[in-house]
Amino acid sequence: MIAILKKELWSYFGNWSAWVIIAAFSLIATLFLFFFDNDSNIFEIGMASLQSYFVLVPWLLMFIIPALSMKTFAEEQQTGTLNWLFSQPLKVSELVAGKFLSVWIVGILCLIPSLIYLYTVYVLGVPAGNIDLGMTFGSYFGLIILIAAFAAVGILASSLSQNQIMAYLLGVFMCFIMYFGIEQLASYKLLGGADFILQNIGFYQHFLGFTRGLIDFKDIAYFVLVIGASLVLSNHFINKKK
């Protein structure tokens, strides 16, 4: 697994793709938070808070993480190197875990530049330091778990696809449905009492608790279950390709 992790990280950072993705992610977030005229602009909100950042980032991750994960298995199959990996002395579960961890790590690195935003808001607060750090760090913790969930779903999409384009489109679609689609469907209240159950199937309600500074074991358990189920399914579909 460690060997696969190192190989994948080198494939991301060795050809500048990870650097470009991190830079693009940070640039888009900066433009929305400080320059564009929108509801996420921190100066227009007039509050010492990164709450708008934590609302914006899941939507960016919805497109960024599938871009990272699409190559994990779809590219290997497209180029014929998947059969070579099968011939190596490693388990499919180790292969899946190594690729998942690589996507998760690069996704977390996308958040590092946002510490500049945190420092900026901390300094600009009146008085300086007037920011809810509990809510802020809870939100960061939620984002790290959400990245893991998106990465696991993206890995699953890649294991189901024959090429990278299909893997990317399927990954974006699945992440969108899990984060926003299920939440919106539940909001129409078409199922009566079952709407609450449907609402809790999606990512949004569980991520929302973290953005309020509440680190609930039930929310953590939910994401662990989703990540585990996605990786188990990925392992199953890759095994079928042997």
mmCIF file of N, CA and C in Angstrom, residues 50-129:
data_model
loop_
_atom_site.group_PDB
_atom_site.id
_atom_site.type_symbol
_atom_site.label_atom_id
_atom_site.label_comp_id
_atom_site.label_asym_id
_atom_site.label_seq_id
_atom_site.Cartn_x
_atom_site.Cartn_y
_atom_site.Cartn_z
ATOM 1 N N LEU A 50 -15.051 32.692 8.467
ATOM 2 C CA LEU A 50 -14.760 31.964 7.239
ATOM 3 C C LEU A 50 -15.932 31.071 6.827
ATOM 4 N N GLN A 51 -17.109 31.371 7.362
ATOM 5 C CA GLN A 51 -18.262 30.526 7.088
ATOM 6 C C GLN A 51 -18.559 30.452 5.596
ATOM 7 N N SER A 52 -18.405 31.562 4.885
ATOM 8 C CA SER A 52 -18.673 31.547 3.442
ATOM 9 C C SER A 52 -17.679 30.642 2.710
ATOM 10 N N TYR A 53 -16.454 30.545 3.228
ATOM 11 C CA TYR A 53 -15.453 29.654 2.641
ATOM 12 C C TYR A 53 -15.893 28.200 2.770
ATOM 13 N N PHE A 54 -16.421 27.845 3.928
ATOM 14 C CA PHE A 54 -16.826 26.465 4.173
ATOM 15 C C PHE A 54 -18.112 26.102 3.424
ATOM 16 N N VAL A 55 -18.859 27.116 3.000
ATOM 17 C CA VAL A 55 -20.017 26.873 2.137
ATOM 18 C C VAL A 55 -19.572 26.683 0.694
ATOM 19 N N LEU A 56 -18.559 27.471 0.287
ATOM 20 C CA LEU A 56 -18.072 27.449 -1.092
ATOM 21 C C LEU A 56 -17.245 26.205 -1.414
ATOM 22 N N VAL A 57 -16.369 25.809 -0.484
ATOM 23 C CA VAL A 57 -15.385 24.764 -0.769
ATOM 24 C C VAL A 57 -15.994 23.425 -1.193
ATOM 25 N N PRO A 58 -17.067 22.923 -0.555
ATOM 26 C CA PRO A 58 -17.622 21.641 -1.022
ATOM 27 C C PRO A 58 -18.001 21.644 -2.500
ATOM 28 N N TRP A 59 -18.456 22.789 -2.996
ATOM 29 C CA TRP A 59 -18.811 22.871 -4.411
ATOM 30 C C TRP A 59 -17.573 22.805 -5.298
ATOM 31 N N LEU A 60 -16.465 23.394 -4.846
ATOM 32 C CA LEU A 60 -15.220 23.296 -5.602
ATOM 33 C C LEU A 60 -14.669 21.876 -5.538
ATOM 34 N N LEU A 61 -14.731 21.268 -4.357
ATOM 35 C CA LEU A 61 -14.228 19.907 -4.189
ATOM 36 C C LEU A 61 -15.009 18.910 -5.037
ATOM 37 N N MET A 62 -16.270 19.226 -5.273
ATOM 38 C CA MET A 62 -17.143 18.354 -6.061
ATOM 39 C C MET A 62 -16.599 18.161 -7.476
ATOM 40 N N PHE A 63 -15.819 19.134 -7.956
ATOM 41 C CA PHE A 63 -15.222 19.052 -9.283
ATOM 42 C C PHE A 63 -13.733 18.716 -9.219
ATOM 43 N N ILE A 64 -13.066 19.145 -8.149
ATOM 44 C CA ILE A 64 -11.627 18.934 -8.024
ATOM 45 C C ILE A 64 -11.298 17.473 -7.694
ATOM 46 N N ILE A 65 -11.984 16.902 -6.706
ATOM 47 C CA ILE A 65 -11.650 15.545 -6.264
ATOM 48 C C ILE A 65 -11.880 14.506 -7.367
ATOM 49 N N PRO A 66 -12.997 14.537 -8.111
ATOM 50 C CA PRO A 66 -13.127 13.598 -9.228
ATOM 51 C C PRO A 66 -12.038 13.763 -10.289
ATOM 52 N N ALA A 67 -11.519 14.998 -10.441
ATOM 53 C CA ALA A 67 -10.421 15.227 -11.382
ATOM 54 C C ALA A 67 -9.150 14.517 -10.913
ATOM 55 N N LEU A 68 -8.974 14.428 -9.593
ATOM 56 C CA LEU A 68 -7.821 13.725 -9.036
ATOM 57 C C LEU A 68 -8.014 12.209 -9.092
ATOM 58 N N SER A 69 -9.232 11.765 -8.828
ATOM 59 C CA SER A 69 -9.480 10.322 -8.708
ATOM 60 C C SER A 69 -9.750 9.635 -10.036
ATOM 61 N N MET A 70 -10.058 10.396 -11.090
ATOM 62 C CA MET A 70 -10.486 9.763 -12.344
ATOM 63 C C MET A 70 -9.400 8.877 -12.941
ATOM 64 N N LYS A 71 -8.127 9.205 -12.682
ATOM 65 C CA LYS A 71 -7.033 8.457 -13.284
ATOM 66 C C LYS A 71 -6.653 7.210 -12.494
ATOM 67 N N THR A 72 -7.155 7.067 -11.270
ATOM 68 C CA THR A 72 -6.662 6.026 -10.382
ATOM 69 C C THR A 72 -6.780 4.624 -10.981
ATOM 70 N N PHE A 73 -7.964 4.292 -11.506
ATOM 71 C CA PHE A 73 -8.146 2.971 -12.117
ATOM 72 C C PHE A 73 -8.514 3.066 -13.594
ATOM 73 N N ALA A 74 -9.256 4.105 -13.967
ATOM 74 C CA ALA A 74 -9.665 4.236 -15.366
ATOM 75 C C ALA A 74 -8.446 4.378 -16.283
ATOM 76 N N GLU A 75 -7.455 5.157 -15.864
ATOM 77 C CA GLU A 75 -6.250 5.330 -16.678
ATOM 78 C C GLU A 75 -5.445 4.026 -16.735
ATOM 79 N N GLU A 76 -5.358 3.346 -15.586
ATOM 80 C CA GLU A 76 -4.623 2.078 -15.549
ATOM 81 C C GLU A 76 -5.237 1.074 -16.526
ATOM 82 N N GLN A 77 -6.579 1.051 -16.577
ATOM 83 C CA GLN A 77 -7.252 0.130 -17.485
ATOM 84 C C GLN A 77 -7.103 0.582 -18.927
ATOM 85 N N GLN A 78 -7.163 1.903 -19.134
ATOM 86 C CA GLN A 78 -7.086 2.453 -20.484
ATOM 87 C C GLN A 78 -5.709 2.197 -21.104
ATOM 88 N N THR A 79 -4.665 2.289 -20.287
ATOM 89 C CA THR A 79 -3.299 2.114 -20.787
ATOM 90 C C THR A 79 -2.815 0.670 -20.701
ATOM 91 N N GLY A 80 -3.599 -0.193 -20.055
ATOM 92 C CA GLY A 80 -3.235 -1.600 -19.955
ATOM 93 C C GLY A 80 -2.324 -1.946 -18.795
ATOM 94 N N THR A 81 -2.028 -0.977 -17.931
ATOM 95 C CA THR A 81 -1.127 -1.234 -16.799
ATOM 96 C C THR A 81 -1.839 -1.881 -15.612
ATOM 97 N N LEU A 82 -3.170 -1.953 -15.668
ATOM 98 C CA LEU A 82 -3.905 -2.578 -14.567
ATOM 99 C C LEU A 82 -3.554 -4.063 -14.462
ATOM 100 N N ASN A 83 -3.410 -4.729 -15.605
ATOM 101 C CA ASN A 83 -3.033 -6.144 -15.589
ATOM 102 C C ASN A 83 -1.633 -6.334 -15.023
ATOM 103 N N TRP A 84 -0.760 -5.377 -15.289
ATOM 104 C CA TRP A 84 0.594 -5.447 -14.712
ATOM 105 C C TRP A 84 0.534 -5.326 -13.195
ATOM 106 N N LEU A 85 -0.339 -4.442 -12.698
ATOM 107 C CA LEU A 85 -0.491 -4.297 -11.247
ATOM 108 C C LEU A 85 -1.039 -5.576 -10.624
ATOM 109 N N PHE A 86 -1.938 -6.242 -11.349
ATOM 110 C CA PHE A 86 -2.495 -7.501 -10.841
ATOM 111 C C PHE A 86 -1.407 -8.573 -10.692
ATOM 112 N N SER A 87 -0.364 -8.473 -11.509
ATOM 113 C CA SER A 87 0.704 -9.477 -11.471
ATOM 114 C C SER A 87 1.711 -9.228 -10.353
ATOM 115 N N GLN A 88 1.600 -8.070 -9.708
ATOM 116 C CA GLN A 88 2.533 -7.726 -8.636
ATOM 117 C C GLN A 88 2.084 -8.372 -7.316
ATOM 118 N N PRO A 89 3.031 -8.557 -6.388
ATOM 119 C CA PRO A 89 2.688 -9.185 -5.101
ATOM 120 C C PRO A 89 1.982 -8.225 -4.146
ATOM 121 N N LEU A 90 0.787 -7.815 -4.514
ATOM 122 C CA LEU A 90 -0.012 -6.956 -3.636
ATOM 123 C C LEU A 90 -1.482 -7.303 -3.786
ATOM 124 N N LYS A 91 -2.228 -7.052 -2.724
ATOM 125 C CA LYS A 91 -3.656 -7.321 -2.728
ATOM 126 C C LYS A 91 -4.399 -6.165 -3.392
ATOM 127 N N VAL A 92 -5.568 -6.471 -3.945
ATOM 128 C CA VAL A 92 -6.390 -5.408 -4.549
ATOM 129 C C VAL A 92 -6.796 -4.398 -3.493
ATOM 130 N N SER A 93 -7.051 -4.854 -2.276
ATOM 131 C CA SER A 93 -7.422 -3.939 -1.193
ATOM 132 C C SER A 93 -6.296 -2.956 -0.896
ATOM 133 N N GLU A 94 -5.047 -3.401 -0.987
ATOM 134 C CA GLU A 94 -3.900 -2.505 -0.779
ATOM 135 C C GLU A 94 -3.790 -1.507 -1.928
ATOM 136 N N LEU A 95 -4.087 -1.979 -3.116
ATOM 137 C CA LEU A 95 -4.073 -1.108 -4.291
ATOM 138 C C LEU A 95 -5.118 -0.003 -4.151
ATOM 139 N N VAL A 96 -6.327 -0.380 -3.759
ATOM 140 C CA VAL A 96 -7.413 0.587 -3.575
ATOM 141 C C VAL A 96 -7.078 1.562 -2.456
ATOM 142 N N ALA A 97 -6.573 1.048 -1.337
ATOM 143 C CA ALA A 97 -6.253 1.906 -0.190
ATOM 144 C C ALA A 97 -5.146 2.898 -0.522
ATOM 145 N N GLY A 98 -4.121 2.454 -1.236
ATOM 146 C CA GLY A 98 -3.021 3.348 -1.601
ATOM 147 C C GLY A 98 -3.479 4.484 -2.500
ATOM 148 N N LYS A 99 -4.314 4.155 -3.477
ATOM 149 C CA LYS A 99 -4.812 5.182 -4.397
ATOM 150 C C LYS A 99 -5.780 6.131 -3.682
ATOM 151 N N PHE A 100 -6.603 5.583 -2.791
ATOM 152 C CA PHE A 100 -7.515 6.428 -2.019
ATOM 153 C C PHE A 100 -6.744 7.422 -1.148
ATOM 154 N N LEU A 101 -5.725 6.949 -0.444
ATOM 155 C CA LEU A 101 -4.946 7.831 0.430
ATOM 156 C C LEU A 101 -4.238 8.926 -0.354
ATOM 157 N N SER A 102 -3.777 8.608 -1.553
ATOM 158 C CA SER A 102 -3.088 9.619 -2.363
ATOM 159 C C SER A 102 -4.038 10.747 -2.755
ATOM 160 N N VAL A 103 -5.260 10.388 -3.165
ATOM 161 C CA VAL A 103 -6.256 11.412 -3.537
ATOM 162 C C VAL A 103 -6.635 12.230 -2.306
ATOM 163 N N TRP A 104 -6.815 11.566 -1.186
ATOM 164 C CA TRP A 104 -7.176 12.250 0.068
ATOM 165 C C TRP A 104 -6.098 13.244 0.481
ATOM 166 N N ILE A 105 -4.841 12.841 0.402
ATOM 167 C CA ILE A 105 -3.733 13.715 0.804
ATOM 168 C C ILE A 105 -3.666 14.950 -0.084
ATOM 169 N N VAL A 106 -3.766 14.759 -1.401
ATOM 170 C CA VAL A 106 -3.720 15.917 -2.312
ATOM 171 C C VAL A 106 -4.913 16.834 -2.062
ATOM 172 N N GLY A 107 -6.080 16.241 -1.782
ATOM 173 C CA GLY A 107 -7.263 17.045 -1.470
ATOM 174 C C GLY A 107 -7.064 17.880 -0.219
ATOM 175 N N ILE A 108 -6.455 17.290 0.810
ATOM 176 C CA ILE A 108 -6.186 18.035 2.050
ATOM 177 C C ILE A 108 -5.200 19.168 1.798
ATOM 178 N N LEU A 109 -4.208 18.909 0.941
ATOM 179 C CA LEU A 109 -3.218 19.953 0.628
ATOM 180 C C LEU A 109 -3.860 21.160 -0.048
ATOM 181 N N CYS A 110 -4.996 20.940 -0.710
ATOM 182 C CA CYS A 110 -5.714 22.066 -1.328
ATOM 183 C C CYS A 110 -6.195 23.065 -0.279
ATOM 184 N N LEU A 111 -6.366 22.593 0.961
ATOM 185 C CA LEU A 111 -6.872 23.464 2.028
ATOM 186 C C LEU A 111 -5.774 24.300 2.677
ATOM 187 N N ILE A 112 -4.517 23.895 2.506
ATOM 188 C CA ILE A 112 -3.414 24.571 3.201
ATOM 189 C C ILE A 112 -3.352 26.079 2.903
ATOM 190 N N PRO A 113 -3.476 26.506 1.624
ATOM 191 C CA PRO A 113 -3.428 27.956 1.364
ATOM 192 C C PRO A 113 -4.517 28.754 2.073
ATOM 193 N N SER A 114 -5.613 28.090 2.473
ATOM 194 C CA SER A 114 -6.705 28.812 3.136
ATOM 195 C C SER A 114 -6.308 29.302 4.522
ATOM 196 N N LEU A 115 -5.193 28.813 5.048
ATOM 197 C CA LEU A 115 -4.709 29.323 6.339
ATOM 198 C C LEU A 115 -4.366 30.809 6.235
ATOM 199 N N ILE A 116 -4.057 31.252 5.015
ATOM 200 C CA ILE A 116 -3.829 32.691 4.785
ATOM 201 C C ILE A 116 -5.138 33.448 4.997
ATOM 202 N N TYR A 117 -6.257 32.873 4.531
ATOM 203 C CA TYR A 117 -7.558 33.505 4.747
ATOM 204 C C TYR A 117 -7.859 33.580 6.242
ATOM 205 N N LEU A 118 -7.548 32.502 6.933
ATOM 206 C CA LEU A 118 -7.803 32.461 8.379
ATOM 207 C C LEU A 118 -7.022 33.550 9.091
ATOM 208 N N TYR A 119 -5.764 33.700 8.725
ATOM 209 C CA TYR A 119 -4.932 34.748 9.343
ATOM 210 C C TYR A 119 -5.473 36.131 9.001
ATOM 211 N N THR A 120 -5.901 36.315 7.741
ATOM 212 C CA THR A 120 -6.432 37.612 7.307
ATOM 213 C C THR A 120 -7.674 37.992 8.101
ATOM 214 N N VAL A 121 -8.602 37.044 8.214
ATOM 215 C CA VAL A 121 -9.841 37.302 8.952
ATOM 216 C C VAL A 121 -9.542 37.515 10.438
ATOM 217 N N TYR A 122 -8.590 36.765 10.956
ATOM 218 C CA TYR A 122 -8.204 36.899 12.367
ATOM 219 C C TYR A 122 -7.669 38.301 12.652
ATOM 220 N N VAL A 123 -6.852 38.813 11.749
ATOM 221 C CA VAL A 123 -6.248 40.141 11.930
ATOM 222 C C VAL A 123 -7.259 41.257 11.690
ATOM 223 N N LEU A 124 -8.163 41.080 10.707
ATOM 224 C CA LEU A 124 -9.111 42.124 10.355
ATOM 225 C C LEU A 124 -10.290 42.217 11.323
ATOM 226 N N GLY A 125 -10.437 41.228 12.197
ATOM 227 C CA GLY A 125 -11.533 41.258 13.155
ATOM 228 C C GLY A 125 -11.425 42.452 14.094
ATOM 229 N N VAL A 126 -12.570 42.926 14.559
ATOM 230 C CA VAL A 126 -12.597 44.060 15.506
ATOM 231 C C VAL A 126 -13.244 43.581 16.801
ATOM 232 N N PRO A 127 -12.431 43.418 17.879
ATOM 233 C CA PRO A 127 -10.963 43.572 17.900
ATOM 234 C C PRO A 127 -10.282 42.408 17.204
ATOM 235 N N ALA A 128 -8.956 42.519 17.002
ATOM 236 C CA ALA A 128 -8.201 41.463 16.330
ATOM 237 C C ALA A 128 -8.373 40.141 17.087
ATOM 238 N N GLY A 129 -8.608 39.100 16.347
ATOM 239 C CA GLY A 129 -8.807 37.790 16.961
ATOM 240 C C GLY A 129 -10.253 37.481 17.277
#
